[in-house]
Coordinates of C-alpha atoms in Angstrom, one line a residue:
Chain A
X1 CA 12.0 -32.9 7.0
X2 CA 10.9 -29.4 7.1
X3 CA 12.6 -26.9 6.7
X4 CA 13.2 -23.4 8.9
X5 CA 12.0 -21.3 5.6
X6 CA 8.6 -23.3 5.3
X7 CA 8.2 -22.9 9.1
X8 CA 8.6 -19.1 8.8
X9 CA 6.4 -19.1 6.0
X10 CA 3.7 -20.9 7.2
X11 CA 3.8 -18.9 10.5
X12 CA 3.8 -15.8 8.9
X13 CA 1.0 -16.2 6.3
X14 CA -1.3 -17.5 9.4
X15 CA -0.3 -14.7 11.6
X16 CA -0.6 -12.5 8.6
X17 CA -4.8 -13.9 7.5
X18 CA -5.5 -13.5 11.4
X19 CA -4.4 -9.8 11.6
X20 CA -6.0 -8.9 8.3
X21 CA -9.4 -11.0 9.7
X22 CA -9.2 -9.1 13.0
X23 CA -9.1 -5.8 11.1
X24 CA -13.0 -6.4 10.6
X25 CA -13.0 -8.3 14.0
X26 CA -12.4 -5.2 16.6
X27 CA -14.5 -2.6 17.7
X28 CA -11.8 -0.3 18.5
X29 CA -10.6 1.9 15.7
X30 CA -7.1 2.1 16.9
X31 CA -6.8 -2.0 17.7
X32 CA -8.1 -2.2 14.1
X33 CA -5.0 0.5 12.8
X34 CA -2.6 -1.7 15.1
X35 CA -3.6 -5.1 13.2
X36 CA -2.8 -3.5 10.0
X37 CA 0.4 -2.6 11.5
X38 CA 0.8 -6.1 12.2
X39 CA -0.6 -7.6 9.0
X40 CA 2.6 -5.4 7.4
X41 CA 5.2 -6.2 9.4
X42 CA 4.2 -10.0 8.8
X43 CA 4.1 -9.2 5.3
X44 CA 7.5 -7.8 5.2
X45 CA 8.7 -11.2 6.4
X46 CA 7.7 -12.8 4.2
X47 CA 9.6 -10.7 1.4
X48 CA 12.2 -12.0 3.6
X49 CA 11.4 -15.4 2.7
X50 CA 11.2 -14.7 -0.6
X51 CA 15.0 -13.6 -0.4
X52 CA 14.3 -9.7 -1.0
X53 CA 15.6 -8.5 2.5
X54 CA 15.7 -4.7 0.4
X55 CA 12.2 -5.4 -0.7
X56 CA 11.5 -5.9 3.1
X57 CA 12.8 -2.9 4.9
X58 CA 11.3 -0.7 1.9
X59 CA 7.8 -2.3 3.4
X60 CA 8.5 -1.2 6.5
X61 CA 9.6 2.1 6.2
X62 CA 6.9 3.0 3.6
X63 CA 4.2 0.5 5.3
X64 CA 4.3 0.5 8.2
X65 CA 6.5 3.8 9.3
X66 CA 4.5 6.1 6.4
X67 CA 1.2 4.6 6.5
X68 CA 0.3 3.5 10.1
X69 CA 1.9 6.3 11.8
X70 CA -0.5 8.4 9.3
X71 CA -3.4 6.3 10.5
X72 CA -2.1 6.1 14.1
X73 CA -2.1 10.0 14.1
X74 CA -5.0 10.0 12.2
X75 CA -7.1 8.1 14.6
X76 CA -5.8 8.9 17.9
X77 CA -6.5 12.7 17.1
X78 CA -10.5 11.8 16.4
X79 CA -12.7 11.7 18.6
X80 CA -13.5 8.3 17.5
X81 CA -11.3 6.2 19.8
X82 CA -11.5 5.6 23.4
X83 CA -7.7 4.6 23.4
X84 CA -7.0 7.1 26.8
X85 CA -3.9 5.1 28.7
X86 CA -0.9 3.6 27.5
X87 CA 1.0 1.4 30.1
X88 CA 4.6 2.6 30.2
X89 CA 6.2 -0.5 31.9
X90 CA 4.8 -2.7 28.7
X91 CA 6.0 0.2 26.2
X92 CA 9.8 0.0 27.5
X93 CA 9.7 -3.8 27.9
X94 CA 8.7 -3.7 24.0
X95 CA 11.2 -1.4 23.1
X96 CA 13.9 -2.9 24.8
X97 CA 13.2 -6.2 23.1
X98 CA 13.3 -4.6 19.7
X99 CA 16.0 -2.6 20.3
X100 CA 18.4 -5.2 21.4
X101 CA 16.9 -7.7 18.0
X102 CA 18.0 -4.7 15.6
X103 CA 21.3 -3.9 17.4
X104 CA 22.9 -7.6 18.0
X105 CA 23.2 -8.1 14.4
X106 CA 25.0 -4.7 13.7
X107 CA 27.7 -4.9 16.4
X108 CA 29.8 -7.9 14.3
X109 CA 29.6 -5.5 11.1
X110 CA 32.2 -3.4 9.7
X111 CA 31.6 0.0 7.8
X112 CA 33.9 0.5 4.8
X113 CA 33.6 4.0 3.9
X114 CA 34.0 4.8 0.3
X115 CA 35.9 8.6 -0.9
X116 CA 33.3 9.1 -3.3
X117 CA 31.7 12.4 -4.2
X118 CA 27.9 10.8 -4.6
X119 CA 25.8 14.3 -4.7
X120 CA 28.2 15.8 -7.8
X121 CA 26.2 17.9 -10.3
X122 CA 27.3 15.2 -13.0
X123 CA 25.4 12.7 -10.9
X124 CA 22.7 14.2 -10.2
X125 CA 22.2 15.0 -14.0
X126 CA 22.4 11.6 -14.9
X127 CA 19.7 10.7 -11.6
X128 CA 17.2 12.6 -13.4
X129 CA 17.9 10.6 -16.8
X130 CA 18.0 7.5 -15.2
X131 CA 14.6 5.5 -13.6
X132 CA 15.6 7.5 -10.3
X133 CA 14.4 10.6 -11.6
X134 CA 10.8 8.9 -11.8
X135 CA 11.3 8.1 -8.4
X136 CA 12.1 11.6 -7.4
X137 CA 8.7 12.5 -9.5
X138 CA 7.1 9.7 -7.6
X139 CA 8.1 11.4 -4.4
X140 CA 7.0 14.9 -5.8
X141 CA 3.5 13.9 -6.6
X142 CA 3.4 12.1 -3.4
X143 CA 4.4 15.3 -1.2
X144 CA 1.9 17.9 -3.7
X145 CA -1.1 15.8 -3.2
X146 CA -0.8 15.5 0.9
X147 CA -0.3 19.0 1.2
X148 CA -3.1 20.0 -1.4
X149 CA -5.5 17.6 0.2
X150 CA -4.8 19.7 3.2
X151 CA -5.1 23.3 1.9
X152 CA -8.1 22.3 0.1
X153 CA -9.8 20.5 3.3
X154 CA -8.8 23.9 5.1
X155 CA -10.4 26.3 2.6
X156 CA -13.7 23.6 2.8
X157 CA -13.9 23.6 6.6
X158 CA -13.3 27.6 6.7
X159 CA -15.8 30.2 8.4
X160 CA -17.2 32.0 6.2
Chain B
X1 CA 9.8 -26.9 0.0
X2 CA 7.6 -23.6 -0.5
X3 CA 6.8 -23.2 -4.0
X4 CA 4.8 -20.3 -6.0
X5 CA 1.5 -22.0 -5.6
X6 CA 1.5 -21.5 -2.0
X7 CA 2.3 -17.4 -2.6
X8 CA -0.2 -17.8 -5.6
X9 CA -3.0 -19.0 -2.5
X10 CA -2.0 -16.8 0.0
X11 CA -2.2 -13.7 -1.8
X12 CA -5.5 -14.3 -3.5
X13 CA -6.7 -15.4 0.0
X14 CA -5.5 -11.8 1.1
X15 CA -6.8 -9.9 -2.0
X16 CA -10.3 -11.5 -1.1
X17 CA -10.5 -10.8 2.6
X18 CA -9.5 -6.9 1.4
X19 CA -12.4 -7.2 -1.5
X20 CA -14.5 -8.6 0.7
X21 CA -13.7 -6.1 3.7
X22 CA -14.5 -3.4 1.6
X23 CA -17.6 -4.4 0.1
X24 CA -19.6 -5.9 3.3
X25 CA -17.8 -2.8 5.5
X26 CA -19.9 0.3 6.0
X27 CA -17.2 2.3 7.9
X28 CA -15.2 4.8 6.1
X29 CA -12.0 3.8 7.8
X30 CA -12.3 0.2 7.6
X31 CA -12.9 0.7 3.7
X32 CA -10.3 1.9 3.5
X33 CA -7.7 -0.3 5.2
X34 CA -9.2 -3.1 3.3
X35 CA -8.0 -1.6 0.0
X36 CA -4.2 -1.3 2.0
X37 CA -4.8 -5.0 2.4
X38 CA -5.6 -5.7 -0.8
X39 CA -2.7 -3.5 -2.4
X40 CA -0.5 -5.5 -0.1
X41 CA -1.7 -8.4 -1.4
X42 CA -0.7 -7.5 -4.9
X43 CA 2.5 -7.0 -3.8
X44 CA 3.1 -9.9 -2.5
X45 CA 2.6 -11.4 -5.5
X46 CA 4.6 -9.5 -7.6
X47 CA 7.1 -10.4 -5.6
X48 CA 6.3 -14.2 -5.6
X49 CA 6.6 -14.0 -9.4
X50 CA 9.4 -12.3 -9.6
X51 CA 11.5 -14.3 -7.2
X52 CA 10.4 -17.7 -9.0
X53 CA 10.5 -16.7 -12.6
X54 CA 13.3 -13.6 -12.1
X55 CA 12.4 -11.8 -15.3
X56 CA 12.1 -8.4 -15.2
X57 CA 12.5 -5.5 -12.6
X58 CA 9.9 -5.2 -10.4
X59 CA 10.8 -2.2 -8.4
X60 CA 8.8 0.5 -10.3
X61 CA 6.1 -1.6 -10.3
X62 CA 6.4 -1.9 -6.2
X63 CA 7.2 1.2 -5.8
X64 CA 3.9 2.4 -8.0
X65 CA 2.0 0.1 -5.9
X66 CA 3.3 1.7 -2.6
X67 CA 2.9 5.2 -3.7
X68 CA -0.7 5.1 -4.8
X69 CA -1.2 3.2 -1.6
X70 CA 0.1 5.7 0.7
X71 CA -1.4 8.4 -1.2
X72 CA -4.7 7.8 -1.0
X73 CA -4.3 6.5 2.8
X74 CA -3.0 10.4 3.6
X75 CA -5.9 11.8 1.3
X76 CA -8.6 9.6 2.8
X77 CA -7.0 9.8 6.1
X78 CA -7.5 13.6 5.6
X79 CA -11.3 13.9 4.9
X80 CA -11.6 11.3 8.0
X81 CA -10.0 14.0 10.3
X82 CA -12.3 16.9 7.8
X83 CA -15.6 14.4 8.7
X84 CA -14.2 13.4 12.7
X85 CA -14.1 17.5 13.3
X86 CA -17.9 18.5 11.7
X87 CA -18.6 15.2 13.7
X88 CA -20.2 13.7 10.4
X89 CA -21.2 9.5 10.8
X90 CA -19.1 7.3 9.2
X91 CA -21.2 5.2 7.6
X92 CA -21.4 5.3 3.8
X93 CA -24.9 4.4 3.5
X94 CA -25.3 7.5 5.1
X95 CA -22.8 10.0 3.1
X96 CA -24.5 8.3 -0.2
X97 CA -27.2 10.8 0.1
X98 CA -26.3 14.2 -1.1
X99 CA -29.2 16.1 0.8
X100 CA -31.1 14.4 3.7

C-alpha cells in the first residue's frame, strides 16, 4: 500500500524535472522565469516531505518571493519579452484559490502572545555573538553587493 | 516507503539538467537559471541527508547556498537589464569576443 507521502513525492519530483526541462523548452523568456517559479515552489514541497515545513517557507520567501520577482521584474522591463496582456478574470480566480488554501488552516489557530521584551540591548548583543550575527552579515553583504552592482552599472552606462 | 536513494536520484537528476542547461545554452538568461537549478538541487540534498542521518545543522549551510544564489541572480539580472538597454545580443558566443 502506498502511502500519501510517496504519492506527494513522486508527484512533486515529476512536476518538479518537467518545469526545470521546460525552462530550456520555451521560447518566451518570461514562461521560462514562470517554470523556475514553478520548479521552486515544487521544490519547497518537497522540503515538506522531508518534514522541514521551516525549511520550506524559507524556500519560498527567499526562492521564489526574492529571486523570481527579481527575474520577473527583470524580464518584463526588457525589451526581450512579448508578454503584453494579462487576463484579469484568470488572475483573481488564481488568487482566490490561493488565498482561501493559506487562510483555512489559520482560522482553527490560536495566538498566545508572550510579554517578552525580544529587541533589548542585552539581546541584541548576544545576536551578534551568536550564529545570528552571521546571518545579519549574510544579509549585509547581500544588500552591499545589489546596490553596488547598481551604482557601478550606472557609472558604466553614463554619458560621457 | 521513500528512502534517501530516491532524494540521492532526484537531485543528481536535477544537478544534471542545470549542468547540462548551462553548458549546451547560449542565452545569457537561461545560463543563468540553470545554475539556480542546479543550486536548488544541492539543497535538496542537503536536506535529504540531513533529515535521514540528522547530524549536524544545516541551516548555515542552506542559508549560504541561498544567499550566493540570490546574489548572483540580482548581479547577473543587473548586467541583463545593463545589456537589454545598449540592446547588446544575448548570446555568449557572441560577448566572448572582446573587439569585433
Amino acid at each position: 500500500m502506498i502511502d500519501l507521502l510517496t504519492i506527494t513525492f513522486a508527484v512533486a519530483a515529476f512536476i518538479e524535472i518537467l518545469t526545470v526541462i521546460s525552462i530550456f523548452y520555451f521560447k518566451n523568456i518570461l514562461h521560462v522565469a514562470l517554470s523556475l517559479t514553478a520548479a521552486f515552489f515544487f521544490n519547497s514541497i518537497l522540503f515538506l516531505v522531508l518534514n522541514q515545513p521551516i525549511l520550506a517557507v524559507l524556500q519560498l520567501f527567499i526562492m521564489v518571493g526574492g529571486i523570481s520577482t527579481l527575474l520577473f521584474v527583470g524580464v518584463a522591463s526588457a525589451e526581450f519579452s512579448k508578454f503584453t496582456f494579462t487576463r484579469i478574470a484568470v488572475l483573481f480566480a488564481m488568487w482566490l484559490v490561493l488565498a482561501v488554501i493559506m487562510i483555512y488552516p489559520t482560522l482553527k489557530l490560536t495566538i498566545q502572545s508572550h510579554q517578552q521584551n525580544i529587541f533589548s540591548t542585552d539581546n541584541i548583543l548576544l545576536s551578534f555573538g551568536s550564529d545570528l550575527g552571521i546571518f545579519y552579515v549574510m544579509l549585509l553583504t547581500i544588500f552591499g553587493v545589489a546596490i553596488s552592482s547598481i551604482l557601478l552599472l550606472k557609472s558604466i552606462g553614463a554619458p560621457k | 516507503m521513500i528512502t534517501m536513494e530516491y532524494f540521492i536520484g532526484l537531485s543528481f537528476a536535477l544537478f544534471a539538467i542545470g549542468i547540462v542547461g548551462v553548458a549546451a545554452t547560449r542565452h545569457f538568461l537561461i545560463m543563468i537559471i540553470a545554475t539556480e537549478v542546479a543550486l536548488i538541487a544541492s539543497t535538496l540534498l542537503a536536506t535529504a541527508f540531513f533529515y535521514f542521518n540528522a547530524n549536524g545543522d544545516i541551516l548555515v549551510l542552506l542559508f549560504t547556498i541561498w544567499i550566493i544564489a540570490a546574489t548572483e541572480a540580482i548581479v547577473l539580472i543587473a548586467f541583463y537589464r545593463y545589456m537589454a538597454k545598449l540592446e547588446l545580443s544575448l548570446d555568449v558566443t557572441k560577448l566572448s569576443k572582446l573587439r569585433d
